[in-house]
Short mmCIF file of C-alpha atoms and ligand atoms in Angstrom, two decimals:
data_model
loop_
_atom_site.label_atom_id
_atom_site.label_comp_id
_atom_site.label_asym_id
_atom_site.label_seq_id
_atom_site.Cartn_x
_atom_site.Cartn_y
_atom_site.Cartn_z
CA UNK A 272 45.49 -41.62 24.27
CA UNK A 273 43.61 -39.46 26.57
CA UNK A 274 41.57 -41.84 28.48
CA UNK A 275 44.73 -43.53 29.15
CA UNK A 276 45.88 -43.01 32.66
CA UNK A 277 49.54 -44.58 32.43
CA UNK A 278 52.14 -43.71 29.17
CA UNK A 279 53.45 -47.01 28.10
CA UNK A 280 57.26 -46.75 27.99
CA UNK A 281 60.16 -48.44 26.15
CA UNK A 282 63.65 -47.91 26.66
CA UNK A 283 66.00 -47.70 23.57
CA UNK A 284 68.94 -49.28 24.33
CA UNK A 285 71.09 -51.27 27.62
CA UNK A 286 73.15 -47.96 29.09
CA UNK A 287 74.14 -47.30 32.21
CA UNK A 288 72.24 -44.55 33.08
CA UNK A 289 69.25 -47.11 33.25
CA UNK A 290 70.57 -47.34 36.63
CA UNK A 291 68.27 -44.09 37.02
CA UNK A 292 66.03 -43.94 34.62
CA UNK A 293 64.51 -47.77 34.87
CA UNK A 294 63.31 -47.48 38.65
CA UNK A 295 62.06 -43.68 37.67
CA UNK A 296 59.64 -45.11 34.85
CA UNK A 297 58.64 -47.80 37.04
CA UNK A 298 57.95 -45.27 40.28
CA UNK A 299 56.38 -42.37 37.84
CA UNK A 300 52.77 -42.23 38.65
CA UNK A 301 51.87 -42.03 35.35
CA UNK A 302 53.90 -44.49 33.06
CA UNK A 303 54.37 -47.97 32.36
CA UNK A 304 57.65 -49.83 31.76
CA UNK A 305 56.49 -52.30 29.33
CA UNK A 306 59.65 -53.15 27.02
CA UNK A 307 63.78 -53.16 26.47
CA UNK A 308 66.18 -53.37 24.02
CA UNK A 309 69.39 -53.65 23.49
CA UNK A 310 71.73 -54.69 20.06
CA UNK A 311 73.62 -56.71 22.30
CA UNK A 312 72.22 -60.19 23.26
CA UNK A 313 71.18 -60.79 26.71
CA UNK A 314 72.00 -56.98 27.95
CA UNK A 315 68.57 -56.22 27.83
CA UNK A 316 67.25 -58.80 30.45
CA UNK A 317 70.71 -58.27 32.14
CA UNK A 318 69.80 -54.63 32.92
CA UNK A 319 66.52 -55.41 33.86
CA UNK A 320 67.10 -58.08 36.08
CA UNK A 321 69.95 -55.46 37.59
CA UNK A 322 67.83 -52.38 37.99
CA UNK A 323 64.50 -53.52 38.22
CA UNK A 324 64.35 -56.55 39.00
CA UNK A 325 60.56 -57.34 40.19
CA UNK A 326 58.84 -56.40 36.88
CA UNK A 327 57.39 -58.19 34.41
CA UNK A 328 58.96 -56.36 30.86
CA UNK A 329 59.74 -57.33 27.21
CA UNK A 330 63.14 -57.63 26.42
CA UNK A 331 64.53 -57.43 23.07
CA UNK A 332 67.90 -58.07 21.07
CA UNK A 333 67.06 -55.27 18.28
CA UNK A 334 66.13 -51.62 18.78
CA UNK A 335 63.97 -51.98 15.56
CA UNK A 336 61.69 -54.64 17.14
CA UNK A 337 61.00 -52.80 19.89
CA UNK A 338 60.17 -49.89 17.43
CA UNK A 339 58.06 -52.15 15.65
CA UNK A 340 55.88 -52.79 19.25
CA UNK A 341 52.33 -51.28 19.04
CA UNK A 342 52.23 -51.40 23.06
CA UNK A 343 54.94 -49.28 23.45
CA UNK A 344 53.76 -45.21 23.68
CA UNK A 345 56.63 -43.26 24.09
CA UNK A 346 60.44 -44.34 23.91
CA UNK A 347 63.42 -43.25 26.57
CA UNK A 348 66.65 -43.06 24.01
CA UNK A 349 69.71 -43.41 26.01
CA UNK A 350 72.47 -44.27 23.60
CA UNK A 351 75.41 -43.33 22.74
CA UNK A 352 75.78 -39.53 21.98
CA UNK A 353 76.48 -39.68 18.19
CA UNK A 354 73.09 -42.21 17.90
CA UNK A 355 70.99 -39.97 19.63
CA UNK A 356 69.48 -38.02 16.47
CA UNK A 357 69.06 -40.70 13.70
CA UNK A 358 67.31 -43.05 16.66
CA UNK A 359 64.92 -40.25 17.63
CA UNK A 360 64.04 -39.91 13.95
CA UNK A 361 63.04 -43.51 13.56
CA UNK A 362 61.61 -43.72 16.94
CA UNK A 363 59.43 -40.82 15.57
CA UNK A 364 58.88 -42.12 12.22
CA UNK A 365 57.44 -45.44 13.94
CA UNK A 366 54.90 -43.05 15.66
CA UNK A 367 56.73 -43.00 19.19
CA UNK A 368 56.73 -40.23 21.60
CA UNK A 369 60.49 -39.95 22.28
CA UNK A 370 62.85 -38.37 25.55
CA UNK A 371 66.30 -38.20 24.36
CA UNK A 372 69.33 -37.90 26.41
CA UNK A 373 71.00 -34.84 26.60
CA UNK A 374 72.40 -34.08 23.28
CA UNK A 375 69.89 -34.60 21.39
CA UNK A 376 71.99 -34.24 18.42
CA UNK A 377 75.35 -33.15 17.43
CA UNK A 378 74.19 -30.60 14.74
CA UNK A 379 70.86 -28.05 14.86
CA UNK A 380 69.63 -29.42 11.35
CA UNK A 381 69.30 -32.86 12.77
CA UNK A 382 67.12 -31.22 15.63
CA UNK A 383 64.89 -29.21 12.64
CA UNK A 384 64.42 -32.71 10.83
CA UNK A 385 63.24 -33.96 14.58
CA UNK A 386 60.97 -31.07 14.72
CA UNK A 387 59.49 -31.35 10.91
CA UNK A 388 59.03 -34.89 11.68
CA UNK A 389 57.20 -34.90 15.40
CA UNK A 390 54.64 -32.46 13.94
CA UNK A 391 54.18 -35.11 10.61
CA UNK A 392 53.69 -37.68 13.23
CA UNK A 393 51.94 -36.08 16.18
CA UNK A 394 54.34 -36.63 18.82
CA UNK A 395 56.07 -35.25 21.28
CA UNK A 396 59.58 -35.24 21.61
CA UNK A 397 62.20 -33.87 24.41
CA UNK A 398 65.54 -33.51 25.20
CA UNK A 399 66.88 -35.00 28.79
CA UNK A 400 68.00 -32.62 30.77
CA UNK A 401 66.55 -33.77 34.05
CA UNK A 402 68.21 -31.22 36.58
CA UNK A 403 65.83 -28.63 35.04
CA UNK A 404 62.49 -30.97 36.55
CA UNK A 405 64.23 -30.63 40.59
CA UNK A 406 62.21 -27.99 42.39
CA UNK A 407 65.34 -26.36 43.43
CA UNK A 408 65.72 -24.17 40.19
CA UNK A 409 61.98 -23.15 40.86
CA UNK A 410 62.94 -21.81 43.66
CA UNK A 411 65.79 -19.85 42.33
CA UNK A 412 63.46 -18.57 39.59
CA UNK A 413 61.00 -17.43 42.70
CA UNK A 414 64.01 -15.48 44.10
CA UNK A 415 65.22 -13.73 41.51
CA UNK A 416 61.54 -12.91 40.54
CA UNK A 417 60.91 -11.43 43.97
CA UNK A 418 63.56 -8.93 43.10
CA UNK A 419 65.89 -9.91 46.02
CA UNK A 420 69.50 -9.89 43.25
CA UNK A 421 67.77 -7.27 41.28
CA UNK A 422 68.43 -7.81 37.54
CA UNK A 423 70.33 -11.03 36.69
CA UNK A 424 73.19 -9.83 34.96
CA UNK A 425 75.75 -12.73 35.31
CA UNK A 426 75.96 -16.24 35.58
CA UNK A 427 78.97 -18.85 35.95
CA UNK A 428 78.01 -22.43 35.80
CA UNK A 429 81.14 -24.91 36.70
CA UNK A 430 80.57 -28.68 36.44
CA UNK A 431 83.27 -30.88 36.81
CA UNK A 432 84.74 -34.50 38.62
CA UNK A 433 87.81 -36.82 38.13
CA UNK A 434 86.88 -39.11 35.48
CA UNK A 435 87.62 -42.80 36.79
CA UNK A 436 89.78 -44.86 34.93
CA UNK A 437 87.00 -47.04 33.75
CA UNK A 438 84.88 -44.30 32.11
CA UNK A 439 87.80 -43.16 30.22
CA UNK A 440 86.08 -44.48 27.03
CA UNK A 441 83.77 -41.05 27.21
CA UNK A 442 86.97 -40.00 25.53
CA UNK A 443 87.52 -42.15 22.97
CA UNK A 444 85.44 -40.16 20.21
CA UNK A 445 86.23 -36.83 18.95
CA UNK A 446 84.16 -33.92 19.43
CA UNK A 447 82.81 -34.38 16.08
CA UNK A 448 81.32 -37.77 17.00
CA UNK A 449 79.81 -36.90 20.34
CA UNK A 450 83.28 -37.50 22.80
CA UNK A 451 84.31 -35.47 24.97
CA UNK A 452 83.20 -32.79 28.06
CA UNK A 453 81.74 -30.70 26.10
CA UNK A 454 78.43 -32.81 24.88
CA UNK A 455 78.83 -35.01 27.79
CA UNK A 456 78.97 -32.26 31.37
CA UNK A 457 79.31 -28.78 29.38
CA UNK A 458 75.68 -29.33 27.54
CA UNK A 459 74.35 -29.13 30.91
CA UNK A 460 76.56 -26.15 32.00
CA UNK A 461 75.41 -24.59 28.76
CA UNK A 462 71.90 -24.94 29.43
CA UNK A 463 72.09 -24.01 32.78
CA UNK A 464 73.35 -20.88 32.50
CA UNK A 465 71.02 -20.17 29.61
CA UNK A 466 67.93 -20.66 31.48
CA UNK A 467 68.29 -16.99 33.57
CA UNK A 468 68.76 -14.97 30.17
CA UNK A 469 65.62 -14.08 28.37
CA UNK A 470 67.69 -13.11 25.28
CA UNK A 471 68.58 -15.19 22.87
CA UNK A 472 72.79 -15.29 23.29
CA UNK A 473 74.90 -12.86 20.43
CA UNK A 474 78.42 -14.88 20.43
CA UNK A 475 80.46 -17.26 22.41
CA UNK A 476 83.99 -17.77 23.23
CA UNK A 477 85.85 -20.69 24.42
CA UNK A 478 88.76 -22.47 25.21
CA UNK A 479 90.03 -26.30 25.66
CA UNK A 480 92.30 -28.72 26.29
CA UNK A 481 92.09 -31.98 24.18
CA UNK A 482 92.96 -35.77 24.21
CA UNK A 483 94.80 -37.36 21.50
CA UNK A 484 91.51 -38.58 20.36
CA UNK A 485 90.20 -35.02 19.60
CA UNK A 486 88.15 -34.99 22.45
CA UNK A 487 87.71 -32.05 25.03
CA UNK A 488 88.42 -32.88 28.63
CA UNK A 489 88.75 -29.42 29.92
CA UNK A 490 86.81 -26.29 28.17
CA UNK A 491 85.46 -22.68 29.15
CA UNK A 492 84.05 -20.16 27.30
CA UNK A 493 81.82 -16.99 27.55
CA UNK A 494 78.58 -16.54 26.04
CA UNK A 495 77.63 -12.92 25.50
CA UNK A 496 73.86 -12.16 25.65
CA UNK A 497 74.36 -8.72 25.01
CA UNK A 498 74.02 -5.59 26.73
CA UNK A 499 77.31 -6.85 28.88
CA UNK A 500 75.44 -9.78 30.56
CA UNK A 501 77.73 -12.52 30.42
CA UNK A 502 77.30 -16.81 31.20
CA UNK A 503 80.64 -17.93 32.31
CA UNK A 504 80.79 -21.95 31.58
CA UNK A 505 83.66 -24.40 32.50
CA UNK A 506 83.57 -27.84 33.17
CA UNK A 507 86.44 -30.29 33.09
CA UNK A 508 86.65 -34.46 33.35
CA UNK A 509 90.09 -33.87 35.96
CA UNK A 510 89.31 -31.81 38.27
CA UNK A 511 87.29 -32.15 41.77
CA UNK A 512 83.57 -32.58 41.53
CA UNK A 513 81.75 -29.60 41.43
CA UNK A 514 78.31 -29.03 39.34
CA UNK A 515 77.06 -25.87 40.78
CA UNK A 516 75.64 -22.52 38.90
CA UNK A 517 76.06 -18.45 40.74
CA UNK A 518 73.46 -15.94 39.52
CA UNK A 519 75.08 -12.64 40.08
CA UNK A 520 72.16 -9.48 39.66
CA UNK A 521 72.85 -6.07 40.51
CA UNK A 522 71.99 -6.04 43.68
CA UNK A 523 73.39 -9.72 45.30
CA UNK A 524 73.40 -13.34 44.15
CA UNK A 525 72.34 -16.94 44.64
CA UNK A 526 74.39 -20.18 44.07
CA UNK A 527 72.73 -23.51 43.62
CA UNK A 528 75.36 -25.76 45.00
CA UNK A 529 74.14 -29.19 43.71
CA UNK A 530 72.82 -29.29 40.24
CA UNK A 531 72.94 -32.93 40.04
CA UNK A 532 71.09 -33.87 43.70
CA UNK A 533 70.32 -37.90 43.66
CA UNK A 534 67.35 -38.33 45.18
CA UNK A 535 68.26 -38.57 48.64
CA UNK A 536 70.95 -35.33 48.88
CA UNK A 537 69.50 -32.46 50.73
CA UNK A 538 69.90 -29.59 48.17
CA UNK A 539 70.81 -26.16 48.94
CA UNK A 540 70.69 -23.15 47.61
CA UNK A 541 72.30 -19.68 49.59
CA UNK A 542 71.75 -16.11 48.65
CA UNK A 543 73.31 -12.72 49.81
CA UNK A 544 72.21 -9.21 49.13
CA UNK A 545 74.69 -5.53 48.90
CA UNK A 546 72.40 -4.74 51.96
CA UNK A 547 74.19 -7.46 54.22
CA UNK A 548 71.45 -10.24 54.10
CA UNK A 549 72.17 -13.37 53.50
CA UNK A 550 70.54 -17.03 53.69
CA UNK A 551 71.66 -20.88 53.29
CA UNK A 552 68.26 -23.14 52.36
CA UNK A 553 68.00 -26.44 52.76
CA UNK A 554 65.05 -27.87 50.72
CA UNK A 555 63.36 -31.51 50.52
CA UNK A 556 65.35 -34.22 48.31
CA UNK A 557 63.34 -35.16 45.25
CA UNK A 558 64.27 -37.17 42.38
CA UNK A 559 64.72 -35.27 39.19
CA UNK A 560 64.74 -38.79 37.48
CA UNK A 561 61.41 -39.51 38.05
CA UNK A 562 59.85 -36.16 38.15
CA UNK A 563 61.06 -35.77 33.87
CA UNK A 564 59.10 -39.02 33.71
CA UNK A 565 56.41 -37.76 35.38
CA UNK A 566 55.83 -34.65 33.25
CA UNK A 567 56.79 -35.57 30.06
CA UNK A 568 54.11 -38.89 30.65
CA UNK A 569 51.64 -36.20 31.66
CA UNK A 570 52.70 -33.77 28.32
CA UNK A 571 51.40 -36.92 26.04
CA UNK A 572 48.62 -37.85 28.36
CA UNK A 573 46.91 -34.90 28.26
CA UNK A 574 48.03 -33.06 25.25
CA UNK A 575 50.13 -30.50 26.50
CA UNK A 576 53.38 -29.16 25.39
CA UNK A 577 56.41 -30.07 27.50
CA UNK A 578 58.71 -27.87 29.52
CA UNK A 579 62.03 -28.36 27.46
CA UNK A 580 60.84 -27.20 23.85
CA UNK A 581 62.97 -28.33 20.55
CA UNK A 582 63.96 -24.91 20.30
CA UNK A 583 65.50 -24.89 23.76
CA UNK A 584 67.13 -27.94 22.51
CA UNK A 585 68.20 -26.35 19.12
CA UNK A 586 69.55 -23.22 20.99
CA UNK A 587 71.53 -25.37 22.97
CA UNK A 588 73.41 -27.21 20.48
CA UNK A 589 73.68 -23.87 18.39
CA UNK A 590 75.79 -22.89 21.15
CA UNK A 591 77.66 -25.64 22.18
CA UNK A 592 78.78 -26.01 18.01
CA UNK A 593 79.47 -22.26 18.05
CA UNK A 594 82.00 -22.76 21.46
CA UNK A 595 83.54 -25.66 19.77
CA UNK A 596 84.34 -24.07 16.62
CA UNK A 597 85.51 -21.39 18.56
CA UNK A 598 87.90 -23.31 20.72
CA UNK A 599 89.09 -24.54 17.43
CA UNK A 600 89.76 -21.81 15.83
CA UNK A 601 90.76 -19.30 18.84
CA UNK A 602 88.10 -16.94 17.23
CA UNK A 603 84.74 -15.12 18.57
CA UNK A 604 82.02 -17.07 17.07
CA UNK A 605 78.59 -14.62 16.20
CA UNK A 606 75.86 -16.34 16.64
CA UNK A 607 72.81 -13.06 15.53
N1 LIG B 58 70.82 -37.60 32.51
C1 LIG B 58 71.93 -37.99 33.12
O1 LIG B 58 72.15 -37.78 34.32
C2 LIG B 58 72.97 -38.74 32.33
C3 LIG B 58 74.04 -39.33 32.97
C4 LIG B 58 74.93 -40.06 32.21
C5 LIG B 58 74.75 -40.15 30.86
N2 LIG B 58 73.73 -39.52 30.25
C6 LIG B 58 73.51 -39.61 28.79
O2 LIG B 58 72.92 -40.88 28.56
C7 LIG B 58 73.43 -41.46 27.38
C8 LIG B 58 74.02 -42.81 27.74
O3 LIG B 58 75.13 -42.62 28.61
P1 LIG B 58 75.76 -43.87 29.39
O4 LIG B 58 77.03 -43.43 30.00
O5 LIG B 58 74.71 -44.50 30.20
O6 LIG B 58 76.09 -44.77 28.10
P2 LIG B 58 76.65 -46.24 27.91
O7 LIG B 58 76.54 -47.06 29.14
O8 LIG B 58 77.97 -46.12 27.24
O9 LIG B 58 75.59 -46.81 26.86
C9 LIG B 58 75.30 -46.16 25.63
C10 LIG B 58 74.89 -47.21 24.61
O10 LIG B 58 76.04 -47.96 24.22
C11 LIG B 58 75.74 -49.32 24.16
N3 LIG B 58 76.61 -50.01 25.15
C12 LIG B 58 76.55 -49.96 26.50
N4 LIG B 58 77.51 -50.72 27.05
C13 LIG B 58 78.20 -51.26 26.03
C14 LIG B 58 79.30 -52.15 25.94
N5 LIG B 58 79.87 -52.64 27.03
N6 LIG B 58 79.75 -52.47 24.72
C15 LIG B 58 79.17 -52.00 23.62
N7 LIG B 58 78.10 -51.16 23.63
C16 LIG B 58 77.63 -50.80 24.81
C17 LIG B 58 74.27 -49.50 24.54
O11 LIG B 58 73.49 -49.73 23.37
P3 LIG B 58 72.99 -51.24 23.13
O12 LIG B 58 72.33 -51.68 24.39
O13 LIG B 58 72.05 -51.17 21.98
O14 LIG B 58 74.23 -52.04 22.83
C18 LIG B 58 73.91 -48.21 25.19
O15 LIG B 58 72.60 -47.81 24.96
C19 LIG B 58 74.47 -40.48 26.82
O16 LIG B 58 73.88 -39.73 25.81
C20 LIG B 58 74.81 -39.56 27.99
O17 LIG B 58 75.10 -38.26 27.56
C21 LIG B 58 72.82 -38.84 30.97
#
């Protein structure tokens, strides 16, 4: 694969967020769209006639067959949250490089059978969490690294936005099964928060409101990562739109306001120090979309390992399982 300039893509299944994800792979510099499917006749060339229309792609009517393609390099798995795992595996076992929508799986074994499996096959596999590939966090990380906050000792992360009528079927599964806030917005206000502790977290705490299906629509929790510094998560399906994360060290803080920036908002991140200082930045847009494409093409291409590990992913989901259970059961859930 290395004298390959371009990673030849396929996308697993006809979901809406193709409406991102299709013009990404066909702007990465790096990758080739090449194929579709989709277990539903016609939805394949449907999306692809709807978001990208000009290119010349195979469409199919069966994820297997497009599984069964020797053109197709790596696979882009966006189906439905409770799918995600067991089509990863077989993407893997047919010898394809896979990126996985955010949650990769439901349960950390699944993610360990992943792992056992990409290192049988040679190939890399990652979970989507785009937001982390926007240059904003980067320069978050370079503040707090130039000591400006001091040490990070807290962080809250709050996602949130009135879920329209039409998207009410998000709810329709229980938690068990992938519905709900939790492994739709709060694995993303989970990871977020994770990503300025070095530690690996002690316990978690939560609390939630549920549909009559047994899904979550409103949930927060604490996760402890010892020595009294805290992540503060909560993300909700009715309230305004929010999907922001504060940093609080010991000497100021810094707020990203805009986690998930399209590729045309301006983002902005502010800061404020004890001493008085303080400092709203406006950076260039960029498209987290197609920047994930980019590196994880590049990862393959060239043999290197990519920025979201399977243990990040597996630490995730041990976390988001332990703030379930604990919502559930009103108790503190240990997690060391
Ligand atoms: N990274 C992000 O910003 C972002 C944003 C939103 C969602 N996501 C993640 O992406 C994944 C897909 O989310 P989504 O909201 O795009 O999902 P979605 O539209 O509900 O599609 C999920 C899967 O369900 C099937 N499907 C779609 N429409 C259907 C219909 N009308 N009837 C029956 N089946 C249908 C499709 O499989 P077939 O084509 O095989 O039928 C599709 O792959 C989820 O894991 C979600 O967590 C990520």
């Amino acid at each position: 694969m290395n004298n390959k300039t371009k990673l030849r893509w396929g996308i697993l299944g006809a979901a809406r967020i193709n409406e991102r994800l299709m013009p990404a792979i066909v702007e990465a510099s790096n990758s080739e769209l090449i194929a579709i499917a989709s277990r539903r006749p016609g939805a394949a060339a449907q999306t692809l006639a709807q978001y990208a229309p000009q290119q010349q792609v195979q469409t199919y009517d069966s994820l297997e067959a497009l599984l069964d393609d020797p053109e197709i390099d790596a696979v882009y798995l966006p189906l439905a949250n409770n799918e995600h795992a067991e089509w990863t595996l077989r993407a893997v076992e047919s010898g394809k490089h896979v990126l996985c929508e955010k949650p990769m799986a439901l349960a950390v074994a699944d993610i360990d059978a992943i792992q056992a499996a990409a290192q049988r096959h040679k190939v890399t596999v990652m979970e989507g969490f785009m937001y982390r590939f926007h240059p904003q966090h980067a320069r978050v990380r370079e503040l707090i690294n130039s000591g400006i906050i001091g040490e990070v000792r807290s962080v809250r992360s709050s996602y949130s936005f009135m879920m329209r009528p039409a998207r009410m079927y998000r709810l329709a599964e229980n938690v068990e099964n992938g519905g709900g806030a939790m492994w739709d917005i709060g694995c993303y206000a989970i990871h977020s928060a994770r990503m300025f502790f070095d530690q690996p977290a002690a316990s978690v705490t939560a609390i939630a409101k549920y549909v009559e299906s047994g899904a979550d629509i409103a949930t927060s929790g604490i996760i402890d990562f010892s020595d009294g510094k805290y992540a503060h998560f909560d993300f909700s399906f009715e309230r305004a739109r929010r999907c922001e994360y504060e940093i609080i060290g010991s000497k100021g803080g810094i707020k990203c306001h805009n986690v998930w920036c399209t590729p045309t908002d301006v983002p902005v991140i502010s800061w404020w120090t004890e001493d008085g200082q303080q400092n709203e930045e406006r950076l260039t847009p960029a498209n987290h979309f197609r920047l994930e494409i980019e590196h994880f093409s590049d990862c393959v291409l060239n043999g290197n390992a990519p920025a979201l590990s399977l243990d990040d992913a597996k630490a995730n989901c041990q976390i988001i399982v332990a703030a379930l259970q604990s919502a559930a059961t009103g108790q503190l859930i240990k997690l060391t």
